[in-house]
Amino acid sequence: MVPIHWDDSKGEILWLDNSKIPWKEVSVSSKNLARLIKAIQALEIRGAPILGEAGAYGTAMIANNSPDSRERILKNVMEHGARLAAARPTAVNLSWGVRQIQNVVKKEYDSGAAPAEIKKAAIEAAKKIQRENIEATYRIGEHGKRLIHDGDVLVTICNAGTLACDGLGTSTAPMRAAYADGIKFRVLATYTAPLYQGARLTAWELHKDGIPVQVITDNMAGHLMREEKATAVWAGADRILGNFTKESGSVYNKIGTFGLAMMARELHMKMYVAAPTSTIDPEHAVKDIKIEQRRPEEVETLLNGTTIVPEGVGVLNPAFDRTPPEYVSAIITELGIAAAPYDASIPQLLELPGSMVRFSTK
Ligand code: MRU
């Protein structure tokens, strides 16, 4: 499965439309920025690491579509790149991917590169981001599989699989690696209303791989986690705070994650979060993070369009929530596993300046 791809011959981005799965596997391609932004907002392209790739390819596409003028390329990449970065606010990877390519273009510009060279460098840098993302998922799998044992019952939320993250996925990577090693476990994939990424996408991916998976509705979680003796929740992340404060290790992920984390703690289960380090945000604090509020129609109607909320009744539709660090047993990244206290372990993992000093004084 190739969730996103750059087509050199056409200068287009190709993506697998997540909104159509599991009914149809449709690839869409475009070289139009407005279309790409629409695809991101409609969740045709979704999941933090893939949004990073889409941000990178989208910014390379902006450069590639520009006239052969050094100034115009730089201007377009900065201005239109900002539009692309703002398409969805919560996953840090989208703006991260845009910024990576903006930096490459600026560097090429400053070094006096010709327009064709700037465009080529942007495209090559975006491809490199995708290669590194894929590689990161394999490493997350190797680190994380040590946390999965025979007889485990694992609970997942949303989709942090290949569709969302490329490669082996993030929360699914340890599962795939453990399964390849012959470990016997099963997965309970929560629906993840209102858009059902758990039922539609995670169940589809794991089932295709032969990993035992059963879908449960979101409100069954507490009961089934206790009755089925679940051992761990495995979530992905859209943003993990990684500054030097007590907020480090705060996990922004699909709405419902905090609820599962609270249930896991009450039931003495582990709460694992798997994500590449590109999902770690070392700069911002909780007060800075915007939780995306999505259209009320997503809650008011079923996927087939049937209205289920009486007319005139209001709804709320936050797409993500924040799980505080004290609920998180470990964060599995491509560079290794971070455990509490995260204000020391995450900066150390990222080798942020000052992290060793701070780590050793704790
Ligand atoms: O709204 P989505 O579908 O883009 O949500 C993203 C997610 O799939 C999850 O929050 C996921 O667990 C983290 S992204 C790998």
Short mmCIF file of C-alpha atoms and ligand atoms in Angstrom, two decimals:
data_model
loop_
_atom_site.label_atom_id
_atom_site.label_comp_id
_atom_site.label_asym_id
_atom_site.label_seq_id
_atom_site.Cartn_x
_atom_site.Cartn_y
_atom_site.Cartn_z
CA MET A 1 0.00 0.00 0.00
CA VAL A 2 1.41 3.39 -1.00
CA PRO A 3 -0.44 6.07 0.97
CA ILE A 4 1.26 9.05 -0.71
CA HIS A 5 3.69 9.42 -3.59
CA TRP A 6 5.34 12.07 -5.77
CA ASP A 7 4.92 11.44 -9.49
CA ASP A 8 8.06 12.83 -11.16
CA SER A 9 6.72 12.53 -14.70
CA LYS A 10 3.64 14.68 -13.99
CA GLY A 11 4.89 16.81 -11.08
CA GLU A 12 1.86 15.66 -9.09
CA ILE A 13 1.13 14.25 -5.66
CA LEU A 14 -0.75 10.96 -5.58
CA TRP A 15 -2.61 9.83 -2.48
CA LEU A 16 -4.83 6.99 -1.36
CA ASP A 17 -8.16 8.56 -0.43
CA ASN A 18 -8.68 7.55 3.23
CA SER A 19 -12.29 8.74 3.21
CA LYS A 20 -13.26 5.95 0.78
CA ILE A 21 -11.70 3.04 2.69
CA PRO A 22 -12.82 0.27 3.29
CA TRP A 23 -15.34 0.53 0.45
CA LYS A 24 -12.96 1.51 -2.33
CA GLU A 25 -9.21 1.87 -2.79
CA VAL A 26 -9.03 5.04 -4.85
CA SER A 27 -5.86 6.91 -5.70
CA VAL A 28 -6.23 10.61 -6.40
CA SER A 29 -3.60 12.84 -7.97
CA SER A 30 -3.26 16.58 -8.27
CA LYS A 31 -0.78 19.38 -8.73
CA ASN A 32 -3.23 21.94 -7.42
CA LEU A 33 -2.64 23.41 -3.96
CA ALA A 34 -6.31 24.18 -3.26
CA ARG A 35 -7.15 20.55 -4.06
CA LEU A 36 -4.43 19.31 -1.72
CA ILE A 37 -5.71 21.53 1.10
CA LYS A 38 -9.24 20.27 0.49
CA ALA A 39 -7.99 16.67 0.62
CA ILE A 40 -6.32 17.34 3.98
CA GLN A 41 -9.41 19.00 5.42
CA ALA A 42 -11.72 16.24 4.15
CA LEU A 43 -9.40 13.59 5.65
CA GLU A 44 -8.60 12.03 2.28
CA ILE A 45 -5.05 12.52 3.54
CA ARG A 46 -4.78 12.24 7.30
CA GLY A 47 -2.68 11.15 10.25
CA ALA A 48 0.22 13.15 11.61
CA PRO A 49 3.26 11.61 9.82
CA ILE A 50 1.48 11.48 6.44
CA LEU A 51 0.48 15.10 6.96
CA GLY A 52 4.21 15.78 7.39
CA GLU A 53 4.85 14.12 4.02
CA ALA A 54 1.92 15.97 2.44
CA GLY A 55 3.27 19.26 3.84
CA ALA A 56 6.68 18.51 2.37
CA TYR A 57 5.43 17.32 -1.02
CA GLY A 58 2.87 20.13 -1.15
CA THR A 59 5.56 22.75 -0.57
CA ALA A 60 7.81 21.11 -3.15
CA MET A 61 4.85 21.17 -5.52
CA ILE A 62 4.38 24.91 -4.88
CA ALA A 63 8.04 25.41 -5.85
CA ASN A 64 7.72 23.14 -8.87
CA ASN A 65 4.56 24.94 -10.10
CA SER A 66 6.22 28.35 -9.83
CA PRO A 67 7.58 30.25 -12.84
CA ASP A 68 11.33 29.92 -13.41
CA SER A 69 12.20 32.88 -11.25
CA ARG A 70 14.23 32.50 -8.07
CA GLU A 71 12.29 35.30 -6.35
CA ARG A 72 8.88 33.93 -7.31
CA ILE A 73 9.74 30.43 -6.11
CA LEU A 74 10.85 31.75 -2.73
CA LYS A 75 7.83 34.05 -2.39
CA ASN A 76 5.34 31.32 -3.36
CA VAL A 77 6.90 28.73 -1.10
CA MET A 78 6.74 31.10 1.88
CA GLU A 79 3.25 32.49 1.24
CA HIS A 80 1.39 29.47 -0.12
CA GLY A 81 3.33 27.18 2.23
CA ALA A 82 1.78 29.10 5.14
CA ARG A 83 -1.69 28.39 3.72
CA LEU A 84 -0.88 24.71 3.45
CA ALA A 85 0.54 24.57 7.00
CA ALA A 86 -2.70 26.07 8.34
CA ALA A 87 -4.97 23.50 6.66
CA ARG A 88 -5.29 21.58 9.96
CA PRO A 89 -4.00 23.02 13.23
CA THR A 90 -3.38 20.19 15.70
CA ALA A 91 -0.91 17.74 14.13
CA VAL A 92 2.48 19.40 14.34
CA ASN A 93 3.88 17.36 11.43
CA LEU A 94 2.02 19.32 8.74
CA SER A 95 3.67 22.65 9.56
CA TRP A 96 6.91 20.78 10.28
CA GLY A 97 6.92 19.26 6.77
CA VAL A 98 6.17 22.63 5.17
CA ARG A 99 8.93 24.31 7.16
CA GLN A 100 11.52 21.68 6.20
CA ILE A 101 11.03 22.44 2.50
CA GLN A 102 10.77 26.19 3.03
CA ASN A 103 14.18 25.99 4.74
CA VAL A 104 15.66 24.01 1.84
CA VAL A 105 14.31 26.51 -0.71
CA LYS A 106 15.63 29.45 1.31
CA LYS A 107 19.05 27.84 1.61
CA GLU A 108 19.20 27.12 -2.13
CA TYR A 109 18.05 30.66 -2.87
CA ASP A 110 20.68 32.16 -0.56
CA SER A 111 23.38 30.10 -2.22
CA GLY A 112 22.44 31.55 -5.61
CA ALA A 113 20.97 28.32 -7.07
CA ALA A 114 19.13 28.51 -10.40
CA PRO A 115 15.32 28.01 -10.45
CA ALA A 116 15.60 24.44 -11.76
CA GLU A 117 18.08 23.58 -9.01
CA ILE A 118 15.86 25.03 -6.29
CA LYS A 119 12.87 23.01 -7.55
CA LYS A 120 14.91 19.82 -7.75
CA ALA A 121 16.30 20.31 -4.24
CA ALA A 122 12.78 20.84 -2.85
CA ILE A 123 11.46 17.65 -4.44
CA GLU A 124 14.47 15.60 -3.37
CA ALA A 125 14.14 16.90 0.21
CA ALA A 126 10.46 15.92 0.32
CA LYS A 127 11.29 12.42 -0.95
CA LYS A 128 13.96 12.15 1.74
CA ILE A 129 11.41 13.08 4.42
CA GLN A 130 9.17 10.28 3.19
CA ARG A 131 12.04 7.76 3.18
CA GLU A 132 13.01 8.78 6.71
CA ASN A 133 9.41 8.59 7.89
CA ILE A 134 9.13 5.06 6.58
CA GLU A 135 12.43 4.09 8.15
CA ALA A 136 11.25 5.59 11.48
CA THR A 137 8.20 3.32 11.52
CA TYR A 138 10.41 0.23 11.20
CA ARG A 139 12.53 1.45 14.11
CA ILE A 140 9.43 2.17 16.19
CA GLY A 141 8.37 -1.41 15.45
CA GLU A 142 11.70 -2.81 16.65
CA HIS A 143 11.70 -0.74 19.85
CA GLY A 144 8.03 -1.24 20.61
CA LYS A 145 7.68 -4.95 19.93
CA ARG A 146 9.50 -5.66 23.21
CA LEU A 147 6.41 -4.31 24.98
CA ILE A 148 4.05 -6.86 23.38
CA HIS A 149 3.81 -10.35 24.84
CA ASP A 150 2.00 -13.63 24.25
CA GLY A 151 -1.60 -13.40 25.39
CA ASP A 152 -1.79 -9.59 25.28
CA VAL A 153 -5.05 -7.88 24.43
CA LEU A 154 -4.27 -4.45 22.95
CA VAL A 155 -6.70 -1.59 22.56
CA THR A 156 -6.27 0.95 19.77
CA ILE A 157 -7.90 4.23 18.84
CA CYS A 158 -8.28 5.92 15.48
CA ASN A 159 -5.76 4.90 12.85
CA ALA A 160 -2.06 5.26 13.36
CA GLY A 161 -1.31 2.66 10.70
CA THR A 162 0.25 2.80 7.25
CA LEU A 163 -2.54 5.02 5.97
CA ALA A 164 -1.71 7.64 8.59
CA CYS A 165 2.02 7.21 8.97
CA ASP A 166 3.44 5.31 5.97
CA GLY A 167 5.66 2.24 6.38
CA LEU A 168 4.45 0.02 9.23
CA GLY A 169 2.44 2.82 10.85
CA THR A 170 3.27 4.04 14.35
CA SER A 171 1.02 2.37 16.93
CA THR A 172 0.65 -0.56 14.51
CA ALA A 173 4.41 -0.94 13.92
CA PRO A 174 5.16 -2.77 17.20
CA MET A 175 2.12 -4.98 16.53
CA ARG A 176 3.32 -5.83 13.05
CA ALA A 177 6.85 -6.50 14.28
CA ALA A 178 5.64 -8.64 17.20
CA TYR A 179 3.29 -10.56 14.90
CA ALA A 180 6.16 -11.25 12.49
CA ASP A 181 8.10 -12.66 15.46
CA GLY A 182 5.26 -15.09 16.20
CA ILE A 183 3.92 -13.35 19.32
CA LYS A 184 0.25 -14.24 19.87
CA PHE A 185 -1.93 -11.30 20.81
CA ARG A 186 -5.16 -9.72 19.68
CA VAL A 187 -6.38 -6.21 19.12
CA LEU A 188 -9.59 -4.41 20.05
CA ALA A 189 -9.96 -1.50 17.62
CA THR A 190 -12.30 1.19 18.90
CA TYR A 191 -14.77 2.67 16.38
CA THR A 192 -13.49 6.24 16.84
CA ALA A 193 -16.70 8.10 16.12
CA PRO A 194 -17.66 10.31 14.43
CA LEU A 195 -15.49 9.36 11.42
CA TYR A 196 -14.73 5.76 12.40
CA GLN A 197 -11.04 5.65 11.54
CA GLY A 198 -10.66 2.72 13.96
CA ALA A 199 -13.39 0.61 12.42
CA ARG A 200 -12.78 1.59 8.81
CA LEU A 201 -9.01 1.93 8.64
CA THR A 202 -7.19 0.21 11.52
CA ALA A 203 -9.37 -2.90 11.36
CA TRP A 204 -8.89 -2.97 7.55
CA GLU A 205 -5.12 -2.73 7.84
CA LEU A 206 -4.66 -5.29 10.63
CA HIS A 207 -7.11 -7.75 9.11
CA LYS A 208 -5.29 -7.61 5.77
CA ASP A 209 -2.09 -8.50 7.65
CA GLY A 210 -3.72 -11.44 9.44
CA ILE A 211 -3.42 -9.84 12.89
CA PRO A 212 -6.43 -10.85 15.02
CA VAL A 213 -8.59 -7.75 15.42
CA GLN A 214 -12.12 -7.11 16.66
CA VAL A 215 -13.93 -3.80 16.38
CA ILE A 216 -15.74 -2.37 19.41
CA THR A 217 -17.80 0.80 19.77
CA ASP A 218 -16.19 3.56 21.78
CA ASN A 219 -18.60 3.21 24.69
CA MET A 220 -17.76 -0.51 25.10
CA ALA A 221 -14.14 0.26 25.99
CA GLY A 222 -14.26 0.35 29.80
CA HIS A 223 -16.36 -2.79 30.11
CA LEU A 224 -14.38 -4.78 27.54
CA MET A 225 -10.99 -3.62 28.75
CA ARG A 226 -11.86 -5.07 32.15
CA GLU A 227 -13.74 -8.19 30.98
CA GLU A 228 -11.29 -9.15 28.22
CA LYS A 229 -8.35 -8.43 30.53
CA ALA A 230 -6.78 -5.98 28.12
CA THR A 231 -3.12 -5.32 28.84
CA ALA A 232 -2.33 -2.07 27.04
CA VAL A 233 -3.73 0.81 25.06
CA TRP A 234 -1.63 1.67 21.99
CA ALA A 235 -2.20 5.13 20.56
CA GLY A 236 -0.46 7.28 17.99
CA ALA A 237 -0.01 11.01 18.46
CA ASP A 238 -0.64 14.17 16.53
CA ARG A 239 1.59 16.26 18.76
CA ILE A 240 3.62 15.49 21.87
CA LEU A 241 4.90 18.38 23.96
CA GLY A 242 8.63 18.07 24.52
CA ASN A 243 9.76 21.25 26.27
CA PHE A 244 11.54 21.34 29.61
CA THR A 245 8.38 21.70 31.69
CA LYS A 246 5.96 19.41 33.46
CA GLU A 247 3.80 19.63 30.33
CA SER A 248 6.37 17.51 28.45
CA GLY A 249 4.87 14.19 27.48
CA SER A 250 1.39 15.71 27.03
CA VAL A 251 -0.09 13.80 24.12
CA TYR A 252 -2.51 15.34 21.64
CA ASN A 253 -4.27 12.55 19.83
CA LYS A 254 -7.66 11.58 18.45
CA ILE A 255 -10.61 12.49 20.66
CA GLY A 256 -11.19 9.59 23.04
CA THR A 257 -7.53 8.94 23.80
CA PHE A 258 -7.70 10.71 27.17
CA GLY A 259 -10.72 8.63 28.12
CA LEU A 260 -8.90 5.40 27.25
CA ALA A 261 -5.84 6.59 29.19
CA MET A 262 -7.93 7.22 32.29
CA MET A 263 -9.55 3.80 31.99
CA ALA A 264 -6.15 2.19 31.47
CA ARG A 265 -4.83 3.77 34.64
CA GLU A 266 -7.86 2.71 36.66
CA LEU A 267 -7.50 -0.86 35.35
CA HIS A 268 -3.71 -0.94 35.89
CA MET A 269 -3.05 -1.31 32.18
CA LYS A 270 -0.23 0.31 30.20
CA MET A 271 -0.84 3.37 28.04
CA TYR A 272 1.68 3.42 25.21
CA VAL A 273 2.08 6.18 22.65
CA ALA A 274 4.04 5.53 19.44
CA ALA A 275 5.18 8.40 17.24
CA PRO A 276 8.20 9.59 15.26
CA THR A 277 10.23 12.39 16.82
CA SER A 278 8.87 14.73 14.11
CA THR A 279 5.62 14.63 16.14
CA ILE A 280 7.40 16.04 19.19
CA ASP A 281 6.95 19.78 19.61
CA PRO A 282 9.73 21.17 21.80
CA GLU A 283 8.60 24.78 21.44
CA HIS A 284 5.00 25.17 22.47
CA ALA A 285 3.01 24.88 25.69
CA VAL A 286 -0.51 23.60 26.34
CA LYS A 287 -1.90 27.14 26.16
CA ASP A 288 -0.57 27.51 22.59
CA ILE A 289 -2.13 24.39 21.10
CA LYS A 290 -5.32 24.67 19.13
CA ILE A 291 -7.62 21.66 19.16
CA GLU A 292 -9.34 21.42 15.80
CA GLN A 293 -13.12 21.80 15.99
CA ARG A 294 -14.73 20.07 13.04
CA ARG A 295 -18.05 20.52 11.26
CA PRO A 296 -21.19 19.74 13.33
CA GLU A 297 -22.54 17.63 10.45
CA GLU A 298 -19.96 14.94 11.29
CA VAL A 299 -21.71 14.38 14.64
CA GLU A 300 -25.26 15.09 13.46
CA THR A 301 -25.27 12.49 10.71
CA LEU A 302 -24.10 8.92 10.18
CA LEU A 303 -21.62 8.19 7.40
CA ASN A 304 -24.51 7.29 5.08
CA GLY A 305 -25.97 10.77 5.60
CA THR A 306 -28.82 9.80 7.96
CA THR A 307 -29.45 12.55 10.50
CA ILE A 308 -29.47 11.23 14.09
CA VAL A 309 -29.57 14.44 16.15
CA PRO A 310 -32.93 16.21 16.51
CA GLU A 311 -33.13 19.47 14.61
CA GLY A 312 -32.18 22.51 16.69
CA VAL A 313 -30.04 20.51 19.13
CA GLY A 314 -26.43 21.67 19.29
CA VAL A 315 -23.38 19.40 19.06
CA LEU A 316 -19.69 19.66 19.87
CA ASN A 317 -17.02 18.15 17.64
CA PRO A 318 -13.44 18.48 18.92
CA ALA A 319 -11.20 16.24 16.79
CA PHE A 320 -8.45 15.73 19.38
CA ASP A 321 -7.85 15.68 23.10
CA ARG A 322 -4.88 16.03 25.42
CA THR A 323 -3.65 13.23 27.64
CA PRO A 324 -1.47 14.58 30.47
CA PRO A 325 1.95 12.93 30.92
CA GLU A 326 1.06 11.19 34.19
CA TYR A 327 -1.24 8.88 32.20
CA VAL A 328 1.41 7.87 29.67
CA SER A 329 3.46 4.76 30.51
CA ALA A 330 5.99 5.24 27.69
CA ILE A 331 6.50 7.04 24.38
CA ILE A 332 8.00 4.88 21.66
CA THR A 333 9.93 6.76 18.98
CA GLU A 334 12.42 5.78 16.28
CA LEU A 335 15.22 6.93 18.57
CA GLY A 336 14.13 4.81 21.50
CA ILE A 337 11.62 4.67 24.31
CA ALA A 338 11.08 7.65 26.59
CA ALA A 339 9.60 7.16 30.06
CA ALA A 340 8.65 9.58 32.82
CA PRO A 341 9.81 12.13 33.78
CA TYR A 342 9.29 13.34 30.23
CA ASP A 343 10.58 16.84 30.88
CA ALA A 344 13.99 15.17 31.13
CA SER A 345 13.66 12.10 28.91
CA ILE A 346 12.20 13.76 25.80
CA PRO A 347 14.73 16.60 25.55
CA GLN A 348 17.45 14.02 26.15
CA LEU A 349 16.06 11.80 23.38
CA LEU A 350 16.06 14.82 21.05
CA GLU A 351 19.48 15.89 22.32
CA LEU A 352 18.18 19.39 22.98
CA PRO A 353 20.82 21.80 24.29
CA GLY A 354 20.89 21.67 28.07
CA SER A 355 19.12 18.34 28.31
CA MET A 356 22.06 16.41 29.77
CA VAL A 357 22.59 19.03 32.44
CA ARG A 358 18.97 18.99 33.39
CA PHE A 359 18.77 15.20 33.26
CA SER A 360 21.69 14.70 35.60
CA THR A 361 20.39 17.16 38.19
CA LYS A 362 17.09 15.36 38.70
O1 MRU B 1 -8.30 13.25 12.30
P1 MRU B 1 -7.27 12.25 11.83
O2 MRU B 1 -7.84 11.04 11.25
O3 MRU B 1 -6.22 12.91 10.98
O4 MRU B 1 -6.56 11.86 13.17
C1 MRU B 1 -5.26 11.49 13.20
C2 MRU B 1 -5.15 10.17 13.75
O5 MRU B 1 -5.26 9.23 13.04
C3 MRU B 1 -4.93 9.96 15.15
O6 MRU B 1 -5.09 10.94 16.03
C4 MRU B 1 -3.73 9.08 15.30
O7 MRU B 1 -3.94 8.33 16.42
C5 MRU B 1 -2.43 9.82 15.31
S1 MRU B 1 -1.84 10.22 13.76
C6 MRU B 1 -0.83 8.90 13.40
#
